[in-house]
Amino acid sequence: MLSVELIIFVVFVYILAGFVKGVVGVGLPTISLAMLATVLGLKEAMLVLLAPSLITNLAQALAGGRLYDLTKRFWIFLLSLFLLTWFSTGILVKADGNLLKIGLGIILLLYCVSYFSQLKFPKTGINEKWLSPLMGGLTGVSIGLTGTFVVPGTLYLQRMLSNRHALVQAMGLSGGVATISLGVSLGGRGMLSNELLFTSCAMVIPALMGMAFGNMVRSKINEVLFRKLFFLSLSFVGIWIVVSAVINLN
């Protein structure tokens, strides 16, 4: 059973993660996994993530009038993401938790490097037909092993969609599909526990509270500065995860 102190910490994490998601459209899985992985373990942090990620992503996906068009355009990307998330979760069940945390830390650092270096995918054009299943599959592997969507999924969608509102909605749609696949896969492999599922459902409330607050202040804060602080903080967290996991591995 989780201690009172740990529950308070988890609540704080999801308020913060929801706030960041409300401001910039991403960050809830990234922040929650980064902050909880070294406390609960990555597999357990992924289980707690399920309900808050699903509800907030669905809310984000449904906010806007582009859901049909986005689904029609990216259905191959979404299908590849779903299937590869399912298959790669089979490795998650058997793999060493510290190795998975190292993978999570490396992906977070790659995400931060891509932001600070302004790395972008080249223009896709007609290549979208084969890039979508490839990027969806690689993103599914990342989700299944580490729970995070950011590399290469977020980078790919950022290149494909120039409209900010369409991008935010597409990331919500992709995150929702990823969470459903992750939950079904983990449940089918017997990894779900009643305690962690209850905790996950309870964290929907603080996540939505943080997201609502983030939406309110989005237009009132300097988003460029906020993003820089977000990625700088995430860089330190990524390094911390890798170092702590390597120490525990040895």
Short mmCIF file of C-alpha atoms in Angstrom, two decimals:
data_model
loop_
_atom_site.label_atom_id
_atom_site.label_comp_id
_atom_site.label_asym_id
_atom_site.label_seq_id
_atom_site.Cartn_x
_atom_site.Cartn_y
_atom_site.Cartn_z
CA MET A 1 0.00 0.00 0.00
CA LEU A 2 1.30 3.47 -0.88
CA SER A 3 2.25 5.68 2.05
CA VAL A 4 0.50 8.99 2.67
CA GLU A 5 3.67 10.90 1.81
CA LEU A 6 4.00 9.04 -1.50
CA ILE A 7 0.34 9.66 -2.40
CA ILE A 8 0.79 13.39 -1.74
CA PHE A 9 3.86 13.39 -3.98
CA VAL A 10 1.99 11.57 -6.76
CA VAL A 11 -0.87 14.10 -6.54
CA PHE A 12 1.62 16.97 -6.83
CA VAL A 13 3.27 15.31 -9.84
CA TYR A 14 -0.03 15.01 -11.70
CA ILE A 15 -1.09 18.56 -10.94
CA LEU A 16 2.25 19.75 -12.32
CA ALA A 17 2.11 17.40 -15.33
CA GLY A 18 -1.46 18.45 -16.10
CA PHE A 19 -0.50 22.10 -15.88
CA VAL A 20 2.33 21.67 -18.38
CA LYS A 21 0.02 19.77 -20.73
CA GLY A 22 -2.52 22.57 -20.47
CA VAL A 23 0.08 25.18 -21.39
CA VAL A 24 2.03 23.48 -24.20
CA GLY A 25 -0.19 20.52 -25.17
CA VAL A 26 2.33 17.83 -24.15
CA GLY A 27 4.20 16.76 -21.06
CA LEU A 28 1.83 14.78 -18.84
CA PRO A 29 3.26 11.29 -19.52
CA THR A 30 6.79 12.67 -19.85
CA ILE A 31 6.79 14.52 -16.53
CA SER A 32 4.86 11.92 -14.55
CA LEU A 33 7.06 9.06 -15.74
CA ALA A 34 10.26 11.04 -15.22
CA MET A 35 9.35 12.02 -11.66
CA LEU A 36 7.74 8.74 -10.56
CA ALA A 37 10.00 6.17 -12.25
CA THR A 38 12.78 6.47 -9.66
CA VAL A 39 10.27 6.38 -6.78
CA LEU A 40 7.80 3.70 -7.84
CA GLY A 41 9.72 2.00 -10.65
CA LEU A 42 9.06 2.52 -14.36
CA LYS A 43 6.57 -0.33 -14.76
CA GLU A 44 4.52 0.86 -11.79
CA ALA A 45 4.70 4.50 -12.96
CA MET A 46 3.34 3.40 -16.34
CA LEU A 47 0.38 1.72 -14.65
CA VAL A 48 -0.45 4.82 -12.61
CA LEU A 49 -0.21 6.84 -15.82
CA LEU A 50 -2.98 4.97 -17.66
CA ALA A 51 -6.16 6.72 -16.48
CA PRO A 52 -4.84 10.32 -16.29
CA SER A 53 -3.17 9.96 -19.71
CA LEU A 54 -6.27 8.46 -21.33
CA ILE A 55 -8.74 11.04 -19.98
CA THR A 56 -6.58 14.11 -20.62
CA ASN A 57 -5.62 12.93 -24.10
CA LEU A 58 -9.24 12.23 -25.01
CA ALA A 59 -10.22 15.67 -23.75
CA GLN A 60 -7.43 17.17 -25.86
CA ALA A 61 -8.35 15.09 -28.93
CA LEU A 62 -12.02 16.08 -28.78
CA ALA A 63 -11.32 19.80 -28.32
CA GLY A 64 -11.51 21.07 -31.89
CA GLY A 65 -13.22 20.31 -35.16
CA ARG A 66 -10.41 18.37 -36.83
CA LEU A 67 -10.79 14.91 -35.28
CA TYR A 68 -12.19 13.22 -38.41
CA ASP A 69 -9.64 14.83 -40.74
CA LEU A 70 -6.72 13.99 -38.44
CA THR A 71 -7.87 10.39 -38.04
CA LYS A 72 -8.28 10.04 -41.80
CA ARG A 73 -4.82 11.41 -42.47
CA PHE A 74 -2.91 9.60 -39.71
CA TRP A 75 -4.78 6.30 -39.39
CA ILE A 76 -1.79 4.28 -40.62
CA PHE A 77 0.47 6.08 -38.13
CA LEU A 78 -2.05 5.35 -35.34
CA LEU A 79 -2.49 1.70 -36.31
CA SER A 80 1.27 1.11 -36.43
CA LEU A 81 1.64 2.87 -33.09
CA PHE A 82 -1.10 0.69 -31.53
CA LEU A 83 0.30 -2.61 -32.81
CA LEU A 84 3.95 -1.94 -31.94
CA THR A 85 2.99 -0.69 -28.49
CA TRP A 86 1.24 -4.01 -27.94
CA PHE A 87 4.17 -6.14 -29.09
CA SER A 88 6.92 -4.15 -27.37
CA THR A 89 5.09 -4.29 -24.03
CA GLY A 90 5.87 -8.01 -24.08
CA ILE A 91 9.54 -7.07 -23.72
CA LEU A 92 8.69 -4.61 -20.93
CA VAL A 93 7.21 -7.40 -18.81
CA LYS A 94 10.44 -9.43 -18.91
CA ALA A 95 13.11 -6.71 -19.05
CA ASP A 96 15.20 -5.38 -16.16
CA GLY A 97 13.54 -2.27 -14.73
CA ASN A 98 16.83 -0.37 -14.50
CA LEU A 99 17.58 -0.97 -18.18
CA LEU A 100 14.15 0.38 -19.05
CA LYS A 101 14.76 3.47 -16.91
CA ILE A 102 18.04 4.06 -18.72
CA GLY A 103 16.08 3.89 -21.97
CA LEU A 104 13.54 6.38 -20.62
CA GLY A 105 16.29 8.78 -19.55
CA ILE A 106 17.99 8.56 -22.95
CA ILE A 107 14.74 9.25 -24.79
CA LEU A 108 14.04 12.27 -22.59
CA LEU A 109 17.53 13.61 -23.29
CA LEU A 110 17.09 13.05 -27.04
CA TYR A 111 13.82 14.97 -26.86
CA CYS A 112 15.55 17.86 -25.08
CA VAL A 113 18.44 17.84 -27.56
CA SER A 114 15.98 17.98 -30.46
CA TYR A 115 14.39 21.07 -28.91
CA PHE A 116 17.57 23.01 -28.13
CA SER A 117 19.17 22.11 -31.47
CA GLN A 118 15.93 22.90 -33.35
CA LEU A 119 16.15 19.48 -35.00
CA LYS A 120 13.33 18.87 -37.49
CA PHE A 121 12.30 16.11 -39.81
CA PRO A 122 12.97 16.91 -43.47
CA LYS A 123 9.94 17.75 -45.58
CA THR A 124 8.05 14.56 -46.20
CA GLY A 125 5.89 15.21 -49.28
CA ILE A 126 5.09 11.95 -51.01
CA ASN A 127 7.24 10.09 -48.45
CA GLU A 128 4.44 10.44 -45.89
CA LYS A 129 2.94 7.17 -47.14
CA TRP A 130 5.87 5.12 -45.86
CA LEU A 131 7.06 7.47 -43.14
CA SER A 132 3.75 7.33 -41.24
CA PRO A 133 3.85 3.57 -40.53
CA LEU A 134 7.59 3.74 -39.79
CA MET A 135 7.27 6.64 -37.35
CA GLY A 136 4.16 5.13 -35.80
CA GLY A 137 5.93 1.81 -35.30
CA LEU A 138 9.04 3.38 -33.77
CA THR A 139 6.86 5.48 -31.48
CA GLY A 140 4.95 2.36 -30.45
CA VAL A 141 8.22 0.64 -29.48
CA SER A 142 9.17 3.67 -27.40
CA ILE A 143 5.78 3.71 -25.68
CA GLY A 144 5.78 -0.03 -25.01
CA LEU A 145 9.25 0.02 -23.45
CA THR A 146 9.33 3.39 -21.68
CA GLY A 147 5.78 4.78 -21.71
CA THR A 148 6.78 7.97 -23.52
CA PHE A 149 5.52 9.22 -26.88
CA VAL A 150 7.88 12.11 -27.55
CA VAL A 151 10.54 10.48 -29.77
CA PRO A 152 9.90 10.22 -32.62
CA GLY A 153 6.12 10.68 -32.45
CA THR A 154 5.89 14.27 -31.27
CA LEU A 155 8.76 15.37 -33.54
CA TYR A 156 7.08 13.76 -36.54
CA LEU A 157 3.68 15.35 -35.87
CA GLN A 158 5.31 18.74 -35.31
CA ARG A 159 6.78 18.50 -38.80
CA MET A 160 3.57 17.30 -40.40
CA LEU A 161 1.25 19.90 -38.88
CA SER A 162 2.04 23.61 -39.00
CA ASN A 163 -1.23 24.64 -37.35
CA ARG A 164 -0.69 24.70 -33.59
CA HIS A 165 -4.26 23.78 -32.69
CA ALA A 166 -4.27 20.86 -35.13
CA LEU A 167 -0.95 19.68 -33.68
CA VAL A 168 -2.26 19.77 -30.11
CA GLN A 169 -5.36 17.82 -31.13
CA ALA A 170 -3.29 15.28 -33.09
CA MET A 171 -1.01 14.69 -30.10
CA GLY A 172 -4.08 14.14 -27.92
CA LEU A 173 -5.46 11.64 -30.44
CA SER A 174 -2.14 9.79 -30.70
CA GLY A 175 -1.65 9.80 -26.94
CA GLY A 176 -5.14 8.40 -26.42
CA VAL A 177 -4.54 5.54 -28.89
CA ALA A 178 -1.16 4.82 -27.27
CA THR A 179 -2.65 4.71 -23.77
CA ILE A 180 -5.44 2.35 -24.83
CA SER A 181 -2.94 -0.01 -26.45
CA LEU A 182 -0.63 0.17 -23.44
CA GLY A 183 -3.47 -0.54 -20.99
CA VAL A 184 -4.87 -3.45 -23.02
CA SER A 185 -1.40 -4.92 -23.46
CA LEU A 186 -0.44 -4.63 -19.80
CA GLY A 187 -3.79 -6.02 -18.72
CA GLY A 188 -3.53 -8.93 -21.14
CA ARG A 189 -0.12 -9.79 -19.69
CA GLY A 190 -1.37 -9.74 -16.09
CA MET A 191 0.53 -6.64 -14.96
CA LEU A 192 -2.40 -4.60 -13.68
CA SER A 193 -2.98 -4.46 -9.93
CA ASN A 194 -6.09 -3.21 -8.15
CA GLU A 195 -4.10 -0.81 -5.97
CA LEU A 196 -2.28 0.85 -8.84
CA LEU A 197 -5.45 0.97 -10.96
CA PHE A 198 -7.28 2.71 -8.12
CA THR A 199 -4.39 5.16 -7.74
CA SER A 200 -4.41 5.75 -11.51
CA CYS A 201 -8.15 6.54 -11.54
CA ALA A 202 -7.75 8.85 -8.54
CA MET A 203 -5.00 10.81 -10.30
CA VAL A 204 -7.41 11.84 -13.07
CA ILE A 205 -8.74 14.61 -10.81
CA PRO A 206 -5.43 16.36 -10.05
CA ALA A 207 -4.34 15.92 -13.69
CA LEU A 208 -7.52 17.60 -14.97
CA MET A 209 -7.19 20.34 -12.35
CA GLY A 210 -3.64 21.06 -13.47
CA MET A 211 -4.64 20.93 -17.13
CA ALA A 212 -7.54 23.35 -16.59
CA PHE A 213 -5.22 25.77 -14.79
CA GLY A 214 -2.67 25.46 -17.58
CA ASN A 215 -5.33 26.23 -20.19
CA MET A 216 -6.33 29.34 -18.22
CA VAL A 217 -2.83 30.77 -18.03
CA ARG A 218 -1.67 29.68 -21.53
CA SER A 219 -2.30 33.10 -23.04
CA LYS A 220 -0.95 34.98 -20.02
CA ILE A 221 2.56 33.57 -19.79
CA ASN A 222 5.54 33.63 -22.13
CA GLU A 223 5.23 30.21 -23.74
CA VAL A 224 8.70 30.37 -25.33
CA LEU A 225 10.32 30.97 -21.93
CA PHE A 226 8.10 28.32 -20.34
CA ARG A 227 9.17 25.76 -22.95
CA LYS A 228 12.85 26.56 -22.37
CA LEU A 229 12.48 26.07 -18.62
CA PHE A 230 10.49 22.90 -19.21
CA PHE A 231 13.14 21.33 -21.44
CA LEU A 232 15.99 22.50 -19.22
CA SER A 233 14.34 20.88 -16.20
CA LEU A 234 13.59 17.76 -18.22
CA SER A 235 17.27 17.52 -19.20
CA PHE A 236 18.34 17.39 -15.56
CA VAL A 237 15.63 14.83 -14.78
CA GLY A 238 16.76 12.68 -17.72
CA ILE A 239 20.38 12.74 -16.53
CA TRP A 240 19.24 11.92 -12.99
CA ILE A 241 17.22 8.93 -14.21
CA VAL A 242 20.11 7.52 -16.25
CA VAL A 243 22.69 7.99 -13.47
CA SER A 244 20.49 6.50 -10.74
CA ALA A 245 19.51 3.54 -12.94
CA VAL A 246 23.16 2.81 -13.84
CA ILE A 247 24.12 2.93 -10.15
CA ASN A 248 21.31 0.51 -9.24
CA LEU A 249 22.21 -1.71 -12.18
CA ASN A 250 25.75 -2.06 -10.87
#
